[in-house]
Amino acid sequence: MTICTSGDNLSSHYIATQAYNYFIEHGTHKHIFKEKEIEVHYCDLTEDNVFGWCEQCDDNHWLVTIHNDLKITEHFKTLFHEFQHIIQDIYGIKCEEVRENEAYHIEGVMYNEMCDSRQTVH
């Protein structure tokens, strides 16, 4: 479906779009991921002490909340991490340990592969 951004760092729309497109092109579950609607909302998460989280709004819509002041590396990794959680939601994976281990693994792998393939993000 689509990705859109909202919140107080809309200048980062291009990063969200790049991460989304890369995840669709290179993710193992791209066929199901691209059918969903994702909103990336930027806000100050300093008090929450996290870079981001995602919430399933309904069967086809997720809200990904991202800290509005991340360095580019953490920005991409956080988006990949949260996108993986969306895949896990779609497949009904509930175990938090499995979810986090898999999401941390995917964020690193996808970021490194993206950097290697595009030579533009470092």
PDB file of C-alpha atoms in Angstrom:
ATOM      1  CA  MET A   1       0.000   0.000   0.000  1.00  0.00           C
ATOM      2  CA  THR A   2       1.845   3.068   1.207  1.00  0.00           C
ATOM      3  CA  ILE A   3       3.931   4.886   3.735  1.00  0.00           C
ATOM      4  CA  CYS A   4       3.298   8.375   5.055  1.00  0.00           C
ATOM      5  CA  THR A   5       4.916  10.548   7.698  1.00  0.00           C
ATOM      6  CA  SER A   6       3.592  12.902  10.337  1.00  0.00           C
ATOM      7  CA  GLY A   7       4.823  14.753  13.393  1.00  0.00           C
ATOM      8  CA  ASP A   8       7.540  17.276  14.048  1.00  0.00           C
ATOM      9  CA  ASN A   9      10.391  16.063  11.830  1.00  0.00           C
ATOM     10  CA  LEU A  10       8.897  15.828   8.392  1.00  0.00           C
ATOM     11  CA  SER A  11      12.263  16.608   6.838  1.00  0.00           C
ATOM     12  CA  SER A  12      13.074  12.958   7.580  1.00  0.00           C
ATOM     13  CA  HIS A  13      10.353  11.769   5.206  1.00  0.00           C
ATOM     14  CA  TYR A  14      13.025  10.796   2.668  1.00  0.00           C
ATOM     15  CA  ILE A  15      14.733   8.471   5.187  1.00  0.00           C
ATOM     16  CA  ALA A  16      11.437   6.786   6.039  1.00  0.00           C
ATOM     17  CA  THR A  17      10.679   6.372   2.343  1.00  0.00           C
ATOM     18  CA  GLN A  18      14.153   5.010   1.557  1.00  0.00           C
ATOM     19  CA  ALA A  19      13.954   2.520   4.443  1.00  0.00           C
ATOM     20  CA  TYR A  20      10.440   1.451   3.414  1.00  0.00           C
ATOM     21  CA  ASN A  21      11.453   0.954  -0.224  1.00  0.00           C
ATOM     22  CA  TYR A  22      14.588  -0.959   0.735  1.00  0.00           C
ATOM     23  CA  PHE A  23      12.609  -3.181   3.122  1.00  0.00           C
ATOM     24  CA  ILE A  24      10.115  -3.947   0.343  1.00  0.00           C
ATOM     25  CA  GLU A  25      12.826  -4.641  -2.225  1.00  0.00           C
ATOM     26  CA  HIS A  26      15.020  -6.787   0.014  1.00  0.00           C
ATOM     27  CA  GLY A  27      12.862  -8.102   2.834  1.00  0.00           C
ATOM     28  CA  THR A  28      11.957 -11.764   2.958  1.00  0.00           C
ATOM     29  CA  HIS A  29       8.243 -11.011   3.351  1.00  0.00           C
ATOM     30  CA  LYS A  30       7.981  -8.107   0.924  1.00  0.00           C
ATOM     31  CA  HIS A  31       4.868  -9.478  -0.756  1.00  0.00           C
ATOM     32  CA  ILE A  32       2.790  -9.109   2.399  1.00  0.00           C
ATOM     33  CA  PHE A  33       4.522  -6.013   3.810  1.00  0.00           C
ATOM     34  CA  LYS A  34       3.869  -3.835   0.785  1.00  0.00           C
ATOM     35  CA  GLU A  35       0.140  -4.519   1.061  1.00  0.00           C
ATOM     36  CA  LYS A  36      -0.036  -2.685   4.400  1.00  0.00           C
ATOM     37  CA  GLU A  37      -0.363   0.994   5.215  1.00  0.00           C
ATOM     38  CA  ILE A  38       2.304   2.424   7.496  1.00  0.00           C
ATOM     39  CA  GLU A  39       2.449   5.845   9.077  1.00  0.00           C
ATOM     40  CA  VAL A  40       5.775   6.967  10.528  1.00  0.00           C
ATOM     41  CA  HIS A  41       5.167   9.573  13.202  1.00  0.00           C
ATOM     42  CA  TYR A  42       8.077  11.661  14.497  1.00  0.00           C
ATOM     43  CA  CYS A  43       8.053  13.072  18.033  1.00  0.00           C
ATOM     44  CA  ASP A  44      10.322  13.576  21.039  1.00  0.00           C
ATOM     45  CA  LEU A  45      10.754  10.214  22.775  1.00  0.00           C
ATOM     46  CA  THR A  46      13.506  11.377  25.159  1.00  0.00           C
ATOM     47  CA  GLU A  47      11.411  10.764  28.266  1.00  0.00           C
ATOM     48  CA  ASP A  48      10.447   7.303  27.005  1.00  0.00           C
ATOM     49  CA  ASN A  49      14.147   6.409  26.592  1.00  0.00           C
ATOM     50  CA  VAL A  50      13.531   4.573  23.288  1.00  0.00           C
ATOM     51  CA  PHE A  51      14.199   5.252  19.620  1.00  0.00           C
ATOM     52  CA  GLY A  52      10.803   4.011  18.486  1.00  0.00           C
ATOM     53  CA  TRP A  53       7.937   1.547  18.623  1.00  0.00           C
ATOM     54  CA  CYS A  54       5.079   0.358  16.450  1.00  0.00           C
ATOM     55  CA  GLU A  55       1.408  -0.164  17.065  1.00  0.00           C
ATOM     56  CA  GLN A  56      -1.055  -2.128  14.993  1.00  0.00           C
ATOM     57  CA  CYS A  57      -4.132   0.021  14.400  1.00  0.00           C
ATOM     58  CA  ASP A  58      -6.076  -2.587  12.423  1.00  0.00           C
ATOM     59  CA  ASP A  59      -5.352  -5.479  10.043  1.00  0.00           C
ATOM     60  CA  ASN A  60      -3.899  -3.195   7.372  1.00  0.00           C
ATOM     61  CA  HIS A  61      -2.533  -0.144   9.221  1.00  0.00           C
ATOM     62  CA  TRP A  62       0.409   0.373  11.563  1.00  0.00           C
ATOM     63  CA  LEU A  63       1.677   3.469  13.343  1.00  0.00           C
ATOM     64  CA  VAL A  64       5.463   3.572  13.770  1.00  0.00           C
ATOM     65  CA  THR A  65       6.555   6.213  16.256  1.00  0.00           C
ATOM     66  CA  ILE A  66      10.173   7.356  15.876  1.00  0.00           C
ATOM     67  CA  HIS A  67      12.287   9.731  17.952  1.00  0.00           C
ATOM     68  CA  ASN A  68      12.590  13.001  16.067  1.00  0.00           C
ATOM     69  CA  ASP A  69      16.332  13.515  16.591  1.00  0.00           C
ATOM     70  CA  LEU A  70      18.166  10.359  15.506  1.00  0.00           C
ATOM     71  CA  LYS A  71      21.455  10.179  13.655  1.00  0.00           C
ATOM     72  CA  ILE A  72      21.060   8.676  10.187  1.00  0.00           C
ATOM     73  CA  THR A  73      22.411   5.243  11.170  1.00  0.00           C
ATOM     74  CA  GLU A  74      20.067   4.865  14.125  1.00  0.00           C
ATOM     75  CA  HIS A  75      17.205   6.289  12.098  1.00  0.00           C
ATOM     76  CA  PHE A  76      17.497   3.580   9.419  1.00  0.00           C
ATOM     77  CA  LYS A  77      18.130   0.803  11.950  1.00  0.00           C
ATOM     78  CA  THR A  78      15.130   1.842  14.034  1.00  0.00           C
ATOM     79  CA  LEU A  79      12.857   1.873  10.997  1.00  0.00           C
ATOM     80  CA  PHE A  80      14.072  -1.584   9.887  1.00  0.00           C
ATOM     81  CA  HIS A  81      13.592  -2.830  13.460  1.00  0.00           C
ATOM     82  CA  GLU A  82      10.020  -1.553  13.619  1.00  0.00           C
ATOM     83  CA  PHE A  83       9.208  -2.784  10.112  1.00  0.00           C
ATOM     84  CA  GLN A  84      10.283  -6.257  11.243  1.00  0.00           C
ATOM     85  CA  HIS A  85       7.868  -5.979  14.162  1.00  0.00           C
ATOM     86  CA  ILE A  86       5.116  -5.307  11.628  1.00  0.00           C
ATOM     87  CA  ILE A  87       6.018  -8.537   9.826  1.00  0.00           C
ATOM     88  CA  GLN A  88       5.905 -10.327  13.178  1.00  0.00           C
ATOM     89  CA  ASP A  89       2.478  -8.838  13.910  1.00  0.00           C
ATOM     90  CA  ILE A  90       1.218 -10.023  10.540  1.00  0.00           C
ATOM     91  CA  TYR A  91       2.382 -13.572  11.272  1.00  0.00           C
ATOM     92  CA  GLY A  92       1.178 -13.517  14.885  1.00  0.00           C
ATOM     93  CA  ILE A  93       4.597 -13.830  16.555  1.00  0.00           C
ATOM     94  CA  LYS A  94       3.969 -12.825  20.182  1.00  0.00           C
ATOM     95  CA  CYS A  95       7.025 -13.973  22.171  1.00  0.00           C
ATOM     96  CA  GLU A  96       8.877 -10.763  23.127  1.00  0.00           C
ATOM     97  CA  GLU A  97      12.282 -12.457  23.269  1.00  0.00           C
ATOM     98  CA  VAL A  98      11.881 -13.859  19.757  1.00  0.00           C
ATOM     99  CA  ARG A  99      10.478 -10.556  18.475  1.00  0.00           C
ATOM    100  CA  GLU A 100      13.344  -8.445  19.816  1.00  0.00           C
ATOM    101  CA  ASN A 101      16.140 -10.858  18.894  1.00  0.00           C
ATOM    102  CA  GLU A 102      14.854 -11.120  15.352  1.00  0.00           C
ATOM    103  CA  ALA A 103      14.253  -7.361  14.999  1.00  0.00           C
ATOM    104  CA  TYR A 104      17.741  -6.463  16.266  1.00  0.00           C
ATOM    105  CA  HIS A 105      19.248  -8.982  13.869  1.00  0.00           C
ATOM    106  CA  ILE A 106      17.262  -7.696  10.881  1.00  0.00           C
ATOM    107  CA  GLU A 107      18.019  -4.034  11.600  1.00  0.00           C
ATOM    108  CA  GLY A 108      21.774  -4.659  11.505  1.00  0.00           C
ATOM    109  CA  VAL A 109      21.733  -6.951   8.499  1.00  0.00           C
ATOM    110  CA  MET A 110      19.490  -4.715   6.408  1.00  0.00           C
ATOM    111  CA  TYR A 111      21.376  -1.541   7.294  1.00  0.00           C
ATOM    112  CA  ASN A 112      24.745  -3.107   6.436  1.00  0.00           C
ATOM    113  CA  GLU A 113      23.421  -4.577   3.183  1.00  0.00           C
ATOM    114  CA  MET A 114      21.880  -1.247   2.221  1.00  0.00           C
ATOM    115  CA  CYS A 115      25.158   0.565   2.876  1.00  0.00           C
ATOM    116  CA  ASP A 116      27.113  -2.009   0.891  1.00  0.00           C
ATOM    117  CA  SER A 117      24.714  -1.950  -2.041  1.00  0.00           C
ATOM    118  CA  ARG A 118      24.190   1.787  -2.276  1.00  0.00           C
ATOM    119  CA  GLN A 119      27.454   3.121  -0.890  1.00  0.00           C
ATOM    120  CA  THR A 120      25.537   6.244   0.126  1.00  0.00           C
ATOM    121  CA  VAL A 121      24.683   5.794   3.806  1.00  0.00           C
ATOM    122  CA  HIS A 122      27.465   5.849   6.422  1.00  0.00           C
TER     123      HIS A 122
END
